[in-house]
C-alpha positions as a LaTeX table, in Angstrom:
\begin{tabular}{lrrr}
\hline
Residue & $x$ (\AA) & $y$ (\AA) & $z$ (\AA) \\
\hline
Unk1 & $-98.50$ & 8.85 & $-60.44$ \\
Unk2 & $-97.94$ & 6.80 & $-63.58$ \\
Unk3 & $-100.00$ & 6.46 & $-66.69$ \\
Unk4 & $-102.25$ & 3.43 & $-66.90$ \\
Unk5 & $-101.43$ & 1.21 & $-69.85$ \\
Unk6 & $-105.03$ & 0.52 & $-70.75$ \\
Unk7 & $-104.70$ & 2.48 & $-73.97$ \\
Unk8 & $-104.16$ & 0.56 & $-77.17$ \\
Unk9 & $-102.88$ & 2.35 & $-80.24$ \\
Unk10 & $-102.95$ & 1.42 & $-83.87$ \\
Unk11 & $-99.53$ & 0.97 & $-85.43$ \\
Unk12 & $-98.83$ & 4.19 & $-87.34$ \\
Unk13 & $-102.56$ & 4.67 & $-87.75$ \\
Unk14 & $-105.23$ & 6.55 & $-85.94$ \\
Unk15 & $-104.08$ & 7.89 & $-82.60$ \\
Unk16 & $-100.37$ & 7.86 & $-83.32$ \\
Unk17 & $-97.97$ & 10.60 & $-84.32$ \\
Unk18 & $-96.82$ & 10.73 & $-87.95$ \\
Unk19 & $-93.67$ & 8.65 & $-88.24$ \\
Unk20 & $-92.01$ & 10.93 & $-90.80$ \\
Unk21 & $-92.65$ & 14.06 & $-88.73$ \\
Unk22 & $-91.18$ & 12.54 & $-85.57$ \\
Unk23 & $-88.18$ & 11.22 & $-87.52$ \\
Unk24 & $-87.59$ & 14.70 & $-88.97$ \\
Unk25 & $-87.81$ & 16.31 & $-85.52$ \\
Unk26 & $-85.29$ & 13.81 & $-84.16$ \\
Unk27 & $-82.90$ & 14.33 & $-87.08$ \\
Unk28 & $-83.06$ & 18.13 & $-86.80$ \\
Unk29 & $-81.98$ & 18.02 & $-83.15$ \\
Unk30 & $-79.10$ & 15.60 & $-83.52$ \\
Unk31 & $-75.53$ & 16.86 & $-83.62$ \\
Unk32 & $-73.99$ & 16.85 & $-87.10$ \\
Unk33 & $-72.63$ & 13.49 & $-88.11$ \\
Unk34 & $-74.70$ & 11.53 & $-85.59$ \\
Unk35 & $-77.28$ & 9.13 & $-86.99$ \\
Unk36 & $-79.86$ & 6.90 & $-85.36$ \\
Unk37 & $-80.77$ & 3.42 & $-86.41$ \\
Unk38 & $-84.30$ & 2.69 & $-87.57$ \\
Unk39 & $-84.90$ & 0.73 & $-84.36$ \\
Unk40 & $-83.99$ & 3.72 & $-82.20$ \\
Unk41 & $-86.22$ & 6.03 & $-84.23$ \\
Unk42 & $-89.05$ & 3.53 & $-83.80$ \\
Unk43 & $-88.46$ & 3.40 & $-80.04$ \\
Unk44 & $-88.54$ & 7.20 & $-79.79$ \\
Unk45 & $-91.75$ & 7.27 & $-81.84$ \\
Unk46 & $-93.34$ & 4.73 & $-79.50$ \\
Unk47 & $-92.22$ & 6.76 & $-76.47$ \\
Unk48 & $-93.67$ & 9.96 & $-77.98$ \\
Unk49 & $-96.96$ & 8.21 & $-78.73$ \\
Unk50 & $-97.10$ & 6.80 & $-75.21$ \\
Unk51 & $-96.37$ & 10.23 & $-73.70$ \\
Unk52 & $-99.08$ & 11.96 & $-75.75$ \\
Unk53 & $-101.62$ & 9.23 & $-74.97$ \\
Unk54 & $-100.76$ & 9.31 & $-71.29$ \\
Unk55 & $-101.12$ & 13.09 & $-71.01$ \\
Unk56 & $-104.32$ & 13.03 & $-73.07$ \\
Unk57 & $-105.79$ & 10.28 & $-70.91$ \\
Unk58 & $-104.96$ & 12.16 & $-67.70$ \\
Unk59 & $-106.31$ & 15.44 & $-69.13$ \\
Unk60 & $-109.50$ & 13.61 & $-70.08$ \\
Unk61 & $-109.90$ & 12.31 & $-66.52$ \\
Unk62 & $-109.40$ & 15.83 & $-65.15$ \\
Unk63 & $-111.93$ & 17.33 & $-67.55$ \\
Unk64 & $-114.44$ & 14.59 & $-66.72$ \\
Unk65 & $-114.04$ & 15.28 & $-62.97$ \\
Unk66 & $-114.79$ & 18.95 & $-63.72$ \\
Unk67 & $-117.90$ & 17.90 & $-65.70$ \\
Unk68 & $-116.44$ & 19.28 & $-68.93$ \\
Unk69 & $-116.99$ & 17.55 & $-72.25$ \\
Unk70 & $-113.97$ & 19.23 & $-73.85$ \\
Unk71 & $-110.34$ & 18.94 & $-72.81$ \\
Unk72 & $-109.04$ & 22.47 & $-72.31$ \\
Unk73 & $-105.40$ & 23.61 & $-72.29$ \\
Unk74 & $-105.67$ & 24.06 & $-68.53$ \\
Unk75 & $-106.53$ & 20.36 & $-68.23$ \\
Unk76 & $-103.34$ & 19.46 & $-70.09$ \\
Unk77 & $-101.29$ & 21.62 & $-67.71$ \\
Unk78 & $-102.92$ & 19.93 & $-64.70$ \\
Unk79 & $-102.28$ & 16.53 & $-66.29$ \\
Unk80 & $-98.59$ & 17.31 & $-66.73$ \\
Unk81 & $-98.37$ & 18.34 & $-63.09$ \\
Unk82 & $-100.18$ & 15.25 & $-61.83$ \\
Unk83 & $-97.94$ & 12.98 & $-63.93$ \\
Unk84 & $-94.79$ & 14.59 & $-62.46$ \\
Unk85 & $-93.94$ & 16.45 & $-65.65$ \\
Unk86 & $-94.08$ & 19.85 & $-63.93$ \\
Unk87 & $-90.84$ & 20.83 & $-65.67$ \\
Unk88 & $-92.81$ & 21.03 & $-68.93$ \\
Unk89 & $-95.54$ & 23.31 & $-67.55$ \\
Unk90 & $-93.69$ & 26.58 & $-68.15$ \\
Unk91 & $-92.95$ & 25.73 & $-71.79$ \\
Unk92 & $-96.46$ & 24.41 & $-72.42$ \\
Unk93 & $-98.03$ & 27.46 & $-70.75$ \\
Unk94 & $-95.94$ & 29.81 & $-72.90$ \\
Unk95 & $-97.01$ & 27.90 & $-76.01$ \\
Unk96 & $-100.63$ & 28.08 & $-74.85$ \\
Unk97 & $-100.43$ & 31.88 & $-74.45$ \\
Unk98 & $-98.81$ & 32.17 & $-77.88$ \\
Unk99 & $-101.53$ & 30.03 & $-79.47$ \\
Unk100 & $-104.27$ & 32.11 & $-77.83$ \\
Unk101 & $-102.69$ & 35.30 & $-79.20$ \\
Unk102 & $-102.44$ & 33.78 & $-82.67$ \\
Unk103 & $-106.08$ & 32.72 & $-82.40$ \\
Unk104 & $-107.12$ & 36.25 & $-81.43$ \\
Unk105 & $-105.19$ & 37.71 & $-84.35$ \\
Unk106 & $-106.68$ & 35.17 & $-86.77$ \\
Unk107 & $-110.22$ & 35.89 & $-85.53$ \\
Unk108 & $-109.65$ & 39.66 & $-85.79$ \\
Unk109 & $-108.31$ & 39.26 & $-89.34$ \\
Unk110 & $-111.25$ & 37.06 & $-90.30$ \\
Unk111 & $-113.69$ & 39.58 & $-88.83$ \\
Unk112 & $-111.95$ & 42.40 & $-90.70$ \\
Unk113 & $-112.13$ & 40.48 & $-94.00$ \\
Unk114 & $-115.75$ & 39.56 & $-93.40$ \\
Unk115 & $-116.65$ & 43.24 & $-93.02$ \\
Unk116 & $-115.01$ & 44.00 & $-96.36$ \\
Unk117 & $-116.68$ & 41.27 & $-98.37$ \\
Unk118 & $-119.32$ & 41.97 & $-101.00$ \\
Unk119 & $-121.94$ & 39.72 & $-102.40$ \\
Unk120 & $-121.45$ & 38.76 & $-106.05$ \\
Unk121 & $-124.42$ & 40.97 & $-106.94$ \\
Unk122 & $-122.85$ & 43.99 & $-105.17$ \\
Unk123 & $-119.52$ & 43.38 & $-106.92$ \\
Unk124 & $-121.23$ & 43.14 & $-110.33$ \\
Unk125 & $-123.21$ & 46.34 & $-109.68$ \\
Unk126 & $-120.02$ & 48.17 & $-108.66$ \\
Unk127 & $-118.14$ & 46.89 & $-111.70$ \\
Unk128 & $-120.98$ & 47.93 & $-114.04$ \\
Unk129 & $-121.08$ & 51.40 & $-112.49$ \\
Unk130 & $-117.30$ & 51.81 & $-112.81$ \\
Unk131 & $-117.35$ & 50.73 & $-116.48$ \\
Unk132 & $-120.18$ & 53.18 & $-117.20$ \\
Unk133 & $-118.26$ & 56.03 & $-115.52$ \\
Unk134 & $-115.10$ & 55.15 & $-117.46$ \\
Unk135 & $-117.06$ & 54.99 & $-120.74$ \\
Unk136 & $-118.62$ & 58.40 & $-120.04$ \\
Unk137 & $-115.22$ & 59.95 & $-119.30$ \\
Unk138 & $-113.74$ & 58.43 & $-122.46$ \\
Unk139 & $-116.57$ & 59.65 & $-124.65$ \\
Unk140 & $-116.34$ & 63.16 & $-123.18$ \\
Unk141 & $-112.59$ & 63.27 & $-123.81$ \\
Unk142 & $-111.77$ & 63.40 & $-120.09$ \\
Unk143 & $-108.94$ & 60.95 & $-119.49$ \\
Unk144 & $-108.16$ & 62.28 & $-116.03$ \\
Unk145 & $-109.46$ & 59.19 & $-114.27$ \\
Unk146 & $-112.67$ & 60.51 & $-112.77$ \\
Unk147 & $-113.63$ & 62.47 & $-109.70$ \\
Unk148 & $-110.91$ & 64.47 & $-108.04$ \\
Unk149 & $-108.95$ & 64.81 & $-111.28$ \\
Unk150 & $-105.26$ & 64.16 & $-111.50$ \\
Unk151 & $-105.79$ & 60.47 & $-112.10$ \\
Unk152 & $-104.13$ & 60.53 & $-115.51$ \\
Unk153 & $-100.97$ & 62.09 & $-116.82$ \\
Unk154 & $-101.11$ & 65.87 & $-117.35$ \\
Unk155 & $-101.61$ & 66.97 & $-120.94$ \\
Unk156 & $-98.26$ & 67.90 & $-122.51$ \\
Unk157 & $-97.76$ & 69.36 & $-125.97$ \\
Unk158 & $-95.83$ & 67.04 & $-128.28$ \\
Unk159 & $-92.21$ & 68.08 & $-129.02$ \\
Unk160 & $-91.67$ & 70.13 & $-132.17$ \\
Unk161 & $-90.91$ & 68.21 & $-135.35$ \\
Unk162 & $-87.23$ & 68.26 & $-136.37$ \\
Unk163 & $-86.29$ & 70.77 & $-139.08$ \\
Unk164 & $-84.84$ & 69.64 & $-142.34$ \\
Unk165 & $-81.29$ & 70.87 & $-141.49$ \\
Unk166 & $-78.12$ & 68.80 & $-141.34$ \\
Unk167 & $-76.81$ & 67.00 & $-138.30$ \\
Unk168 & $-73.35$ & 68.55 & $-138.25$ \\
\hline
\end{tabular}
């Protein structure tokens, strides 16, 4: 099956890949000393755009047939297979699993941070309480750092003053 060419794309606008990013990807994968002309880079960019549009269009058709309003990663895999790009499925599937894991980790981290957040009022109340406790310790002469002790340096007697003798 081939991709229908009923898709029109704006030139380096909406719906196309960033020219600089594609050019950088091309350059990074070239052997040292090999350069591509601007025309070749443009052709590769057009091919990349066409490939992405073709896969997206096919994935959209698949999702529509399944009565889904969102294209899912599974639809992209099916699109690659139906367009005879099955050789990409393993790589794309591995990337999909990796992205799902990263998403899980990000959601877990966000949930963890959310549980630790305080409202501004709670933070101000805590700060006020801590300042009051510190002031009370200071005024009582307790510089240990509060409950549990040991927060400050242990009290040490100053060294004796030097005697008036000579240095010989």
